[in-house]
Short mmCIF file of C-alpha atoms and ligand atoms in Angstrom, two decimals:
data_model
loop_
_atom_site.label_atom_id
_atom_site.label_comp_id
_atom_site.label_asym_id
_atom_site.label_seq_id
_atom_site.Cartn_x
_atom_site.Cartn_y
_atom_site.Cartn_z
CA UNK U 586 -1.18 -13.58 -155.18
CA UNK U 587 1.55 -16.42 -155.66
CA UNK U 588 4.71 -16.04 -153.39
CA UNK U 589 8.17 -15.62 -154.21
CA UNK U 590 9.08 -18.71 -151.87
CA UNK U 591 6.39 -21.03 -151.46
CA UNK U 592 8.14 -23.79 -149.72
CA UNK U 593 6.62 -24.01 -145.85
CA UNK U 594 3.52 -22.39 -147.27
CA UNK U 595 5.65 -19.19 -146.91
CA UNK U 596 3.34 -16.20 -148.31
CA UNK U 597 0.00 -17.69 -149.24
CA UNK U 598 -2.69 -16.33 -147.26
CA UNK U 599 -4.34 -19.68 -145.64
CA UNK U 600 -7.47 -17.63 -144.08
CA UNK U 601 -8.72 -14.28 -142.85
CA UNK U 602 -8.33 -13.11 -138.90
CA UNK U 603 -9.85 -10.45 -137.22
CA UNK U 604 -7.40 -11.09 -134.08
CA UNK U 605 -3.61 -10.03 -135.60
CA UNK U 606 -1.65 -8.18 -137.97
CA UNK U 607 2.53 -9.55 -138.10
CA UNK U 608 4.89 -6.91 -139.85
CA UNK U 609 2.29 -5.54 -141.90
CA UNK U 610 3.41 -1.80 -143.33
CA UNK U 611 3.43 0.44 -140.42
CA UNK U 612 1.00 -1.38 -137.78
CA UNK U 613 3.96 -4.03 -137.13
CA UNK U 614 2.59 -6.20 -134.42
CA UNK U 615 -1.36 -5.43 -133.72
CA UNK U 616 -3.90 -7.42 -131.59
CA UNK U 617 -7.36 -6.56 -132.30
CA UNK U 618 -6.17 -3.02 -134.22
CA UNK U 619 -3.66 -2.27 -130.65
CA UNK U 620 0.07 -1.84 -131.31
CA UNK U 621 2.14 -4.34 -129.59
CA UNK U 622 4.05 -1.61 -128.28
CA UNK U 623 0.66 0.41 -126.60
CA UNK U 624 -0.17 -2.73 -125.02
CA UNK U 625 3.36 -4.17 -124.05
CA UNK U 626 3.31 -0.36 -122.01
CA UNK U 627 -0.13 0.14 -120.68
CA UNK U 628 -1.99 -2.97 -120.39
CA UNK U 629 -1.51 -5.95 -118.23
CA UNK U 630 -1.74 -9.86 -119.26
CA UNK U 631 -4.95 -10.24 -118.15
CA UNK U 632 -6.15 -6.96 -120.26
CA UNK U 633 -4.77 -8.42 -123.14
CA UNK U 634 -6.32 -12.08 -122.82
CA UNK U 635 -9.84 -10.49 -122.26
CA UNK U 636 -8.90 -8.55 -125.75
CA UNK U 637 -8.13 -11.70 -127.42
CA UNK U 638 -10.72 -13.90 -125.87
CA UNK U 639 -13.60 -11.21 -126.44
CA UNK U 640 -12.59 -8.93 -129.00
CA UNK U 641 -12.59 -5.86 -127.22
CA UNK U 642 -10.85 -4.08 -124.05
CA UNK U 643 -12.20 -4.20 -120.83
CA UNK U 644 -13.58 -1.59 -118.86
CA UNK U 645 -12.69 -1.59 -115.25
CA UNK U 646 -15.87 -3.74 -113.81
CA UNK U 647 -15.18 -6.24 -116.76
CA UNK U 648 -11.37 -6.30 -115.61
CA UNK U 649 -11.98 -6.74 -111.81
CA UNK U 650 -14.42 -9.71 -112.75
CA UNK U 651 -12.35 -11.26 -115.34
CA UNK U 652 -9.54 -11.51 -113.23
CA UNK U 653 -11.28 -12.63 -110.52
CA UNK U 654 -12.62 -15.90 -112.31
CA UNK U 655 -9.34 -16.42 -113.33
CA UNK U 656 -8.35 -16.96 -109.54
CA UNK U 657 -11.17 -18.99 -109.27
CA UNK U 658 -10.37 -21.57 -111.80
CA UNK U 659 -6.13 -22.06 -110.66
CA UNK U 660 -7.16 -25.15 -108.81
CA UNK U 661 -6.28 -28.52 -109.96
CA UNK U 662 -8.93 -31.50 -109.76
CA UNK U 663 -6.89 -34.46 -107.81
CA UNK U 664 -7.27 -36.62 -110.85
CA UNK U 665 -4.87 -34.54 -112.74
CA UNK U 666 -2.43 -33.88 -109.64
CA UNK U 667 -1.91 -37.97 -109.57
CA UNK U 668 -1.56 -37.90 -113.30
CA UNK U 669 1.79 -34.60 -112.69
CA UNK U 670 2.84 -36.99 -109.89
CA UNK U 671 3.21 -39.71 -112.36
CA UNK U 672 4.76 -38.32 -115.66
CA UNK U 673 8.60 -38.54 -115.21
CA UNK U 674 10.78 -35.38 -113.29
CA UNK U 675 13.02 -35.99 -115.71
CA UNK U 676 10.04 -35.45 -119.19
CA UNK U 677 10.46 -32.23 -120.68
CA UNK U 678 7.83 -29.64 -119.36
CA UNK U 679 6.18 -29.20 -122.68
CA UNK U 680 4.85 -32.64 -122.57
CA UNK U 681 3.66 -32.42 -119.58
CA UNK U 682 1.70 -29.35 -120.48
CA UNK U 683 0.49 -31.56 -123.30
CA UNK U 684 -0.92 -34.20 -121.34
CA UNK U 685 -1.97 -32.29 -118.52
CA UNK U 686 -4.12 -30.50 -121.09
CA UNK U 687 -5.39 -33.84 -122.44
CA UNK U 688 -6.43 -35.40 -119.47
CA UNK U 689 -8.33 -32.08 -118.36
CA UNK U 690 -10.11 -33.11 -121.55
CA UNK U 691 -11.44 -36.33 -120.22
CA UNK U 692 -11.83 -34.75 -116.46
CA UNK U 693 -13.57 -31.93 -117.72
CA UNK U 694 -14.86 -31.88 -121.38
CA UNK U 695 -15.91 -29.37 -123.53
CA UNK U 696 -18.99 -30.93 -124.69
CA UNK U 697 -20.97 -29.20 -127.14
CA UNK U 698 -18.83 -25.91 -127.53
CA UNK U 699 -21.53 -23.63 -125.77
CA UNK U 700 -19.53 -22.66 -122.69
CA UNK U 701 -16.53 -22.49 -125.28
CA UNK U 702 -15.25 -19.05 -123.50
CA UNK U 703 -15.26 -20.71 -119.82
CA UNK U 704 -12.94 -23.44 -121.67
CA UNK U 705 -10.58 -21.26 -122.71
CA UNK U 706 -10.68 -19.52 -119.07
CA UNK U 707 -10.05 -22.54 -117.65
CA UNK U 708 -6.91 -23.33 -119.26
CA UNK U 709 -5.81 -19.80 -118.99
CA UNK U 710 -5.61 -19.79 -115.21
CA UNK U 711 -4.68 -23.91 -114.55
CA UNK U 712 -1.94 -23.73 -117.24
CA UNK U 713 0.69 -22.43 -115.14
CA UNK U 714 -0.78 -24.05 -112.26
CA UNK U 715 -0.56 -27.46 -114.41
CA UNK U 716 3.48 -26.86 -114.82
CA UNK U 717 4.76 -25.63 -111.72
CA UNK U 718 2.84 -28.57 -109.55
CA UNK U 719 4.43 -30.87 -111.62
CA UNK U 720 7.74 -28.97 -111.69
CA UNK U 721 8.06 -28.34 -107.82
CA UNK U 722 6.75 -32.08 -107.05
CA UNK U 723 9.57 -33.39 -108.97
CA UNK U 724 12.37 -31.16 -107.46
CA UNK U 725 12.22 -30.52 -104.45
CA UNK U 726 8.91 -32.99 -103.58
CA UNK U 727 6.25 -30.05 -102.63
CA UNK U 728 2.93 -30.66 -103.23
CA UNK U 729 2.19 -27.35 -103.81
CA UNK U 730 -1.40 -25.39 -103.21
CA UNK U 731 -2.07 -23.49 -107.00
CA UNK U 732 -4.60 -21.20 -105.49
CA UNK U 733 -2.30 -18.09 -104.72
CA UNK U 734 -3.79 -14.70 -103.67
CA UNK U 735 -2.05 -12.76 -106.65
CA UNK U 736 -4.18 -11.12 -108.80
CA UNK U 737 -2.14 -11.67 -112.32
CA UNK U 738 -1.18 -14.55 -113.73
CA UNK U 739 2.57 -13.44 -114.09
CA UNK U 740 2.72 -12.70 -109.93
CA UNK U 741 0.88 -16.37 -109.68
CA UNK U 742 3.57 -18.49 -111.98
CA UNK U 743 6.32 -16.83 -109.85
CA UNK U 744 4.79 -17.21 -107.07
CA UNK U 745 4.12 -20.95 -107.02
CA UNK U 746 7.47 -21.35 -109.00
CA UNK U 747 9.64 -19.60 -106.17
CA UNK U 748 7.50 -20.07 -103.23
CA UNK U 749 7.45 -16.76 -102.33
CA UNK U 750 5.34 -13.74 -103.89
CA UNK U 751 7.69 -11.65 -106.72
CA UNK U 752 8.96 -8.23 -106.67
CA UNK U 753 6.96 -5.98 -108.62
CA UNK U 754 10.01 -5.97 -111.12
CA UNK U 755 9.97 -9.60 -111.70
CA UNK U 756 6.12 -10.14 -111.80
CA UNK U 757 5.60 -7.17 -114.74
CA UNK U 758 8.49 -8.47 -116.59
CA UNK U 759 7.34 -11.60 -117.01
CA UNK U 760 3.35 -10.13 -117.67
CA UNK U 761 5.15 -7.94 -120.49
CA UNK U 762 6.65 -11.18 -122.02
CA UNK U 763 3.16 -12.88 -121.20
CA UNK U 764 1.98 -9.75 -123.21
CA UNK U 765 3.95 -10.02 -126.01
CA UNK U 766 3.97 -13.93 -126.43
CA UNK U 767 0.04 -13.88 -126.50
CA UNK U 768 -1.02 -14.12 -130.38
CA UNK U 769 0.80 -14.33 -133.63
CA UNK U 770 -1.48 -14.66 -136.50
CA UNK U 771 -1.12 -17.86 -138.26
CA UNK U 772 2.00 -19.44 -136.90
CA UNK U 773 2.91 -22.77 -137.00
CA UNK U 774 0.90 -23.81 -133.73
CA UNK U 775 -1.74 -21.46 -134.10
CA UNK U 776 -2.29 -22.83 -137.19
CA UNK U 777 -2.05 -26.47 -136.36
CA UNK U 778 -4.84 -25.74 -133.48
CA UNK U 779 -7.13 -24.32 -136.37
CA UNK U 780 -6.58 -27.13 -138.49
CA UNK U 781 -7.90 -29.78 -135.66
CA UNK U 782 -10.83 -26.98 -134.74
CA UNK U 783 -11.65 -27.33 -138.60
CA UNK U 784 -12.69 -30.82 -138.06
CA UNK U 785 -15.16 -29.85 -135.24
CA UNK U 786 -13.07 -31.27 -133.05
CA UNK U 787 -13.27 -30.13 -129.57
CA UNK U 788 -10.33 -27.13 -127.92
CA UNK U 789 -8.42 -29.41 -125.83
CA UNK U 790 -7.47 -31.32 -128.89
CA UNK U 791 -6.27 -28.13 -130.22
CA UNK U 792 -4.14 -26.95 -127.73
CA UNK U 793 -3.04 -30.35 -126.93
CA UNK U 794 -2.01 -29.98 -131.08
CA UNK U 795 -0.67 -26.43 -130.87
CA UNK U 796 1.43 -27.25 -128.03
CA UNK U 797 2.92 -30.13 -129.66
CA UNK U 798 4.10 -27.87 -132.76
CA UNK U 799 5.15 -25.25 -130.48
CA UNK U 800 7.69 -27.68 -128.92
CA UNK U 801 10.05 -27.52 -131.93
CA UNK U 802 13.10 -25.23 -131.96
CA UNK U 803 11.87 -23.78 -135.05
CA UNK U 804 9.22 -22.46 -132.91
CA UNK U 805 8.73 -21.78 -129.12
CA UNK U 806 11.50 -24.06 -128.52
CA UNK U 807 13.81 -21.47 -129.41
CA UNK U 808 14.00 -19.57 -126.44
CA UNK U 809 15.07 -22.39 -124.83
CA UNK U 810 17.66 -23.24 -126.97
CA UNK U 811 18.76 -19.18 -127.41
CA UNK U 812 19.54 -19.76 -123.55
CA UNK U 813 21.70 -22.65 -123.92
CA UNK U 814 23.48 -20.99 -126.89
CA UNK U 815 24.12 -17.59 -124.52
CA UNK U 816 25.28 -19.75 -122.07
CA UNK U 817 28.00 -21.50 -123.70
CA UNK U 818 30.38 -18.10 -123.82
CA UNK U 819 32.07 -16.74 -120.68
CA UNK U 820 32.35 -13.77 -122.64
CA UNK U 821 31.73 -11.92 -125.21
CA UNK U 822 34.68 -12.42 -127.29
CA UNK U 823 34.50 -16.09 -126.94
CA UNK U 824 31.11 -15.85 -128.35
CA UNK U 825 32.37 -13.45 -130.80
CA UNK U 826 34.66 -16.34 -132.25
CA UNK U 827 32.10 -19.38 -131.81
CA UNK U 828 29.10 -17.91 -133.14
CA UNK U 829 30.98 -16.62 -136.43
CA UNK U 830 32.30 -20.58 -136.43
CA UNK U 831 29.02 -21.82 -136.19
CA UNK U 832 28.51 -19.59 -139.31
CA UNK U 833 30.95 -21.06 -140.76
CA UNK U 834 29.82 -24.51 -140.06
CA UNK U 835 26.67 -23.23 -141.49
CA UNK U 836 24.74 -23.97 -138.39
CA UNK U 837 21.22 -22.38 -137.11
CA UNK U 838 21.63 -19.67 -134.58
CA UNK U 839 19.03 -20.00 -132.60
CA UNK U 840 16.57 -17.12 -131.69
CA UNK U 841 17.22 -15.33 -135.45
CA UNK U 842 15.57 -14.86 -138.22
CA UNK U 843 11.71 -15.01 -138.83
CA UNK U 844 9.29 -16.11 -141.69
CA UNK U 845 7.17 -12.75 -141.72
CA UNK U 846 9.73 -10.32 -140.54
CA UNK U 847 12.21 -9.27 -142.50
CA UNK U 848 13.90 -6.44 -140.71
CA UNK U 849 13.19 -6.91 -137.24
CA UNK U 850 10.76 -8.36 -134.52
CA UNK U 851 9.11 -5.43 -132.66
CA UNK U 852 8.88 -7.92 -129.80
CA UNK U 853 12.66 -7.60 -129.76
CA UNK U 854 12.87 -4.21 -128.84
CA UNK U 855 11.04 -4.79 -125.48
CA UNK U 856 12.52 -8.25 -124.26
CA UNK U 857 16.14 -5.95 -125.09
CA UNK U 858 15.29 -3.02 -122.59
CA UNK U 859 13.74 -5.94 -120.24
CA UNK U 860 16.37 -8.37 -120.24
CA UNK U 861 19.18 -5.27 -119.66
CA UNK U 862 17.47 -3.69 -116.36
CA UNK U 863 17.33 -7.28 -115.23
CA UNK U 864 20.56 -7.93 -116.07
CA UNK U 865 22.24 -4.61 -113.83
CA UNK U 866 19.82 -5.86 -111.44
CA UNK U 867 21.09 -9.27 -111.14
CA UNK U 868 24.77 -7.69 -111.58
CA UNK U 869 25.40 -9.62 -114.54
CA UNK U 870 28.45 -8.97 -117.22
CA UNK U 871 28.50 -12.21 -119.62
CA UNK U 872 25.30 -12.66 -120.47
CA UNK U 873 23.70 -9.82 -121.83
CA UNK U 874 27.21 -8.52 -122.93
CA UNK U 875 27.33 -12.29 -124.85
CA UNK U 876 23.66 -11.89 -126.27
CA UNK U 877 24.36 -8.47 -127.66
CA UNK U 878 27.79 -9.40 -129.32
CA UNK U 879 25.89 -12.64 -130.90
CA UNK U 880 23.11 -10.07 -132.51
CA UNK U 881 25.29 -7.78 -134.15
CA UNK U 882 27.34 -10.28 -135.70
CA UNK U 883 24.25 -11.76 -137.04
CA UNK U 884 23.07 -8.83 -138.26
CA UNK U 885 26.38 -7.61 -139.73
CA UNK U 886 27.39 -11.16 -140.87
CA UNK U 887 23.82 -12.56 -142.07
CA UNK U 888 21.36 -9.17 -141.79
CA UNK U 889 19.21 -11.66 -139.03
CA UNK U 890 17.74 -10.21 -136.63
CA UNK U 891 17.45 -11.27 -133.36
CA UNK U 892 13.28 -12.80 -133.04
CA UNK U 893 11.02 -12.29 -129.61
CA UNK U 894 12.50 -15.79 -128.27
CA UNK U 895 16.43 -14.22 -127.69
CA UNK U 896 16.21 -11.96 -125.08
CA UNK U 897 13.21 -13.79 -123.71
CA UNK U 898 16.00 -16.21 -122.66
CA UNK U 899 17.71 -13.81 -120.26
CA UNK U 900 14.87 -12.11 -119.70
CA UNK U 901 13.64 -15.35 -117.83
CA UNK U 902 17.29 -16.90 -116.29
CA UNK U 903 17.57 -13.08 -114.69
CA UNK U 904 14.53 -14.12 -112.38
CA UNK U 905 15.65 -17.41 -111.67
CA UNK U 906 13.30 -19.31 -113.99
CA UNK U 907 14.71 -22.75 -115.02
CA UNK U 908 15.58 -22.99 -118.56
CA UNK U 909 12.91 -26.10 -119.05
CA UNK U 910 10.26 -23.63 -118.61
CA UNK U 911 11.01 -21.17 -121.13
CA UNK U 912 9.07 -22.87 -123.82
CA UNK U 913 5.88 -23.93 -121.17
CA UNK U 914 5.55 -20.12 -120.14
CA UNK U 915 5.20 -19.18 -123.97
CA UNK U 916 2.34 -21.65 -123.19
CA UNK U 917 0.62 -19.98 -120.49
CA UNK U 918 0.56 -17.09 -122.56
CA UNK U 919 -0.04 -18.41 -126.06
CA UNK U 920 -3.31 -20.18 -125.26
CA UNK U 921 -5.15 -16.96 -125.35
CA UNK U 922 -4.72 -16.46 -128.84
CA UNK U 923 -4.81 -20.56 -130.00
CA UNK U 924 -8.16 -20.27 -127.91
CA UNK U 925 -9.26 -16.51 -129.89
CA UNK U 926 -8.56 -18.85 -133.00
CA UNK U 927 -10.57 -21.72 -131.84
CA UNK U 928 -13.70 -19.62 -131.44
CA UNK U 929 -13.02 -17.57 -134.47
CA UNK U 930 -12.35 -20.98 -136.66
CA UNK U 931 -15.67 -21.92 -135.26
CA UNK U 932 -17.77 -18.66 -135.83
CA UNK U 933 -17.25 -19.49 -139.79
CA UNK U 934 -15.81 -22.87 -140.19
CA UNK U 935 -14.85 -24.54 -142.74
CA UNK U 936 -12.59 -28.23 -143.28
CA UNK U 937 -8.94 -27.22 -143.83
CA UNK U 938 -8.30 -29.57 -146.05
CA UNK U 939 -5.45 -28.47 -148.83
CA UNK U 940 -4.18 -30.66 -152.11
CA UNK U 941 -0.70 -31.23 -152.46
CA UNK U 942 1.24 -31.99 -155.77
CA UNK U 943 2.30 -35.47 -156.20
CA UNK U 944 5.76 -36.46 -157.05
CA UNK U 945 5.49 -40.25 -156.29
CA UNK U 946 5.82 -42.94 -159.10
CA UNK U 947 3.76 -43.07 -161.33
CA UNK U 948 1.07 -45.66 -161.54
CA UNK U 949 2.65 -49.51 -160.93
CA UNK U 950 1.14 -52.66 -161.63
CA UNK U 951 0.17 -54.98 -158.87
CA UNK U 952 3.12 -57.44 -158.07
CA UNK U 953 1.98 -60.79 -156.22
CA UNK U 954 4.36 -61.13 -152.86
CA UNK U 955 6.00 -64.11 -154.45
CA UNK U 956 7.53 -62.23 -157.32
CA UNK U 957 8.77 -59.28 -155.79
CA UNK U 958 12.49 -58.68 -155.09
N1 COA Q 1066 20.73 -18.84 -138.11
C1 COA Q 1066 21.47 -18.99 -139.21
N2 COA Q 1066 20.96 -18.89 -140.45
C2 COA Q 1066 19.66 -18.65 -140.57
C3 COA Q 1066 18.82 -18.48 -139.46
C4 COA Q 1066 19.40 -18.59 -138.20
N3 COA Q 1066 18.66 -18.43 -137.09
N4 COA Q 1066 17.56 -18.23 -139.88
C5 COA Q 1066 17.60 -18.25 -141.21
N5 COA Q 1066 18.87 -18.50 -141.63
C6 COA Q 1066 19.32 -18.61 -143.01
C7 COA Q 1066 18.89 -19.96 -143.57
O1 COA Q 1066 19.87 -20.94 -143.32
C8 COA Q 1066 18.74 -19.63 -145.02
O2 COA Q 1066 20.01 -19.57 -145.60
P1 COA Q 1066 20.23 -20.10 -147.12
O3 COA Q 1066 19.36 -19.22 -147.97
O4 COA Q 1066 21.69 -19.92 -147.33
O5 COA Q 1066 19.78 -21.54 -147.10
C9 COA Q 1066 18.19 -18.22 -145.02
O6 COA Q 1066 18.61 -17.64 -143.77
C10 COA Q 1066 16.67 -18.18 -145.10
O7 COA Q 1066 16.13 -18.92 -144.02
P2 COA Q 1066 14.92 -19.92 -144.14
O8 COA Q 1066 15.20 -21.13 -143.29
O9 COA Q 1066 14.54 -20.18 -145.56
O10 COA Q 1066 13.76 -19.08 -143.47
P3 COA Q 1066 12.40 -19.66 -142.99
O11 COA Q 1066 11.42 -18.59 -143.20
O12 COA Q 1066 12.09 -20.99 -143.55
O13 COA Q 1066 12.69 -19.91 -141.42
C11 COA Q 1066 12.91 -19.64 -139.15
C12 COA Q 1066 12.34 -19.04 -140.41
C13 COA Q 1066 12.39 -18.84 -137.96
C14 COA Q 1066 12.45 -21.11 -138.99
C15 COA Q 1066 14.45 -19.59 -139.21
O14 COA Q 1066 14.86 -18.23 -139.27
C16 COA Q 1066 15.10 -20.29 -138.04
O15 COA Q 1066 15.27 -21.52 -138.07
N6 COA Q 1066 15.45 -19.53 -136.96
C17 COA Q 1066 16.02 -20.13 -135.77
C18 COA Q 1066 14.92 -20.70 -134.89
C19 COA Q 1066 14.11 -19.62 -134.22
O16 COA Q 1066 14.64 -18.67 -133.67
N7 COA Q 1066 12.78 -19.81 -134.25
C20 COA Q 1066 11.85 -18.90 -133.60
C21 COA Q 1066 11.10 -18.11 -134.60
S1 COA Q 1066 10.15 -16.83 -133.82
#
């Protein structure tokens, strides 16, 4: 059925999935047929990745034994340590991620897509391990060891990131945003990392693809840039005044608005609750006070609503995480589903390979160099 706005693809169906629903009529946010809001409250990150990665939940045995290769495959082959060493303290994270994820791909190929599940395993548990390495070399010049004794993923990144295991508070915070970042249907990176996997092209391309789109302040880059927003107010009726100027001025506020929602981002609703016991934790009274003046003006001013990226920002500055690794921990999380959409790309593929309507010139005679201009 056509779209009303068609501009950005916006509306057309570009594919089935078995793997997500996004603000469809009552279901919201579903992975595999779960409510985001069932699995954001009972599940853990690791629950949810074995979801993604093989369709259904785990029981206990399969939980205990997923988890347990996950440990198994944090550790970094040298190669790639003297590869973080070398790429610049001062590059942003998500190119590092980038490359670090391309060179795996020479170091440690895919080949010929059989083991295609212990690829995307791999990647699940050296992501993190990938960007805090290269993060702690190049501040405070640790060589850290990635093989921590915590079970999950979230209680690993903080680990390594802080040098010192998390409170339980902390480490199932971030797992809930881990949760919650972990698939999206066809969004821009998603989709991108399809696209390449259409051309038989092997998953390291992909995610090297999906995390270059995901970059982007349209995208996963806005939780980064939510944060820097938040924290230009010391309070909340300075950001009362400058976010209704930057109305004004017609500018983007960043962590709004949404291409499938139209009302609200479920996500939103969680990161809120999260970023608010945090915050009385922390003893804070500008930021969340700042963040929840800036979404009701936008909803009263502009009926936006604030996406899963704006409280993510506090969410993640309440437990000390550096603002450069907002976007890279969407990462960590993300490349369960880009890897779910890999395999299911691959399980019934077929060349994306759309038309587009041309608007050029239409068709010139050849001019020899020596007449033109
Ligand atoms: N701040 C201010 N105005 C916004 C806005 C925002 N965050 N998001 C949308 N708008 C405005 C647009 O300027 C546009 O106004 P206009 O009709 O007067 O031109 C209108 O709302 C429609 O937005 P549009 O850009 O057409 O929507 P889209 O579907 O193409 O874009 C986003 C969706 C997410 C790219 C867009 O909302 C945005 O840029 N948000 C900020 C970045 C962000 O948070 N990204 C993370 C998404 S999870």
């Amino acid at each position: 059925m056509a779209a009303k706005k068609t501009g950005g693809l916006a509306g057309i169906s570009a594919g089935t999935t078995h793997l997500c629903t996004v603000g469809k009529e009552g279901a919201g946010l579903t992975y595999c047929g779960y409510d985001i809001y069932d699995l954001a409250d009972n599940a853990s990150f690791e629950e949810v990745a074995y979801l993604l990665l093989r369709g259904e939940l785990p029981t206990q045995s399969q939980l205990d034994e997923y988890v347990a290769k996950i440990k198994s495959k944090r550790g970094l082959p040298d190669a790639l340590k003297v590869v973080l060493e070398m790429v610049p303290g001062d590059a942003h994270p998500m190119d590092v991620l980038r490359t670090g994820v391309s060179f795996l791909g020479n170091i440690e190929p895919e080949g010929d897509f059989s083991n295609q599940l212990d690829t995307a395993d791999r990647l699940v548990a050296c992501l993190p391990s990938m960007l805090i390495y290269w993060h702690r070399f190049h501040t405070d010049g640790t060589r850290i060891d990635t093989e921590t004794d915590d079970d999950s993923v979230a209680g690993h990144f903080l680990h390594m990131l802080h040098g010192k295991a998390p409170s339980e508070m902390h480490r199932k915070s971030l797992d809930t945003t881990l949760i919650l970042y972990a698939e999206h249907e066809f969004n821009a990176s998603t989709f991108a990392g399809r696209v390449i996997t259409a051309t038989l092209s092997d998953m390291h391309s992909a995610v090297a693809g999906a995390i270059g789109a995901l970059r982007g302040p349209l995208h996963g880059g806005a939780n980064e840039a939510a944060m820097e927003l938040i924290s230009r107010f010391d309070s909340p009726e300075a950001a009362d005044a400058g976010v209704r100027e930057m109305l004004a001025n017609k500018a983007l506020i960043m962590g709004f608005g949404h291409r499938v929602y139209t009302t609200s981002d479920p996500r939103n609703a969680v990161n809120k609750k999260m970023s608010k016991a945090l915050a009385d934790e922390v003893g804070d009274t500008v930021l969340y006070p700042v963040s929840e003046v800036v979404e009701k003006i936008m909803w009263d001013e502009k009926k936006l609503f604030a996406n899963a990226d704006f409280y993510a920002a506090t969410v993640y500055h309440f437990m000390g995480i550096p603002t450069h690794l907002f976007t890279p921990i969407f990462v960590c999380s993300r490349i369960t589903g880009w890897a779910a959409h890999v395999m299911e790309q691959r399980a019934d593929n077929k060349l994306i390979r759309p038309a587009a309507e041309y608007i050029g010139p239409a068709l010139k005679a050849w001019t020899p160099i020596e007449e033109r201009g």
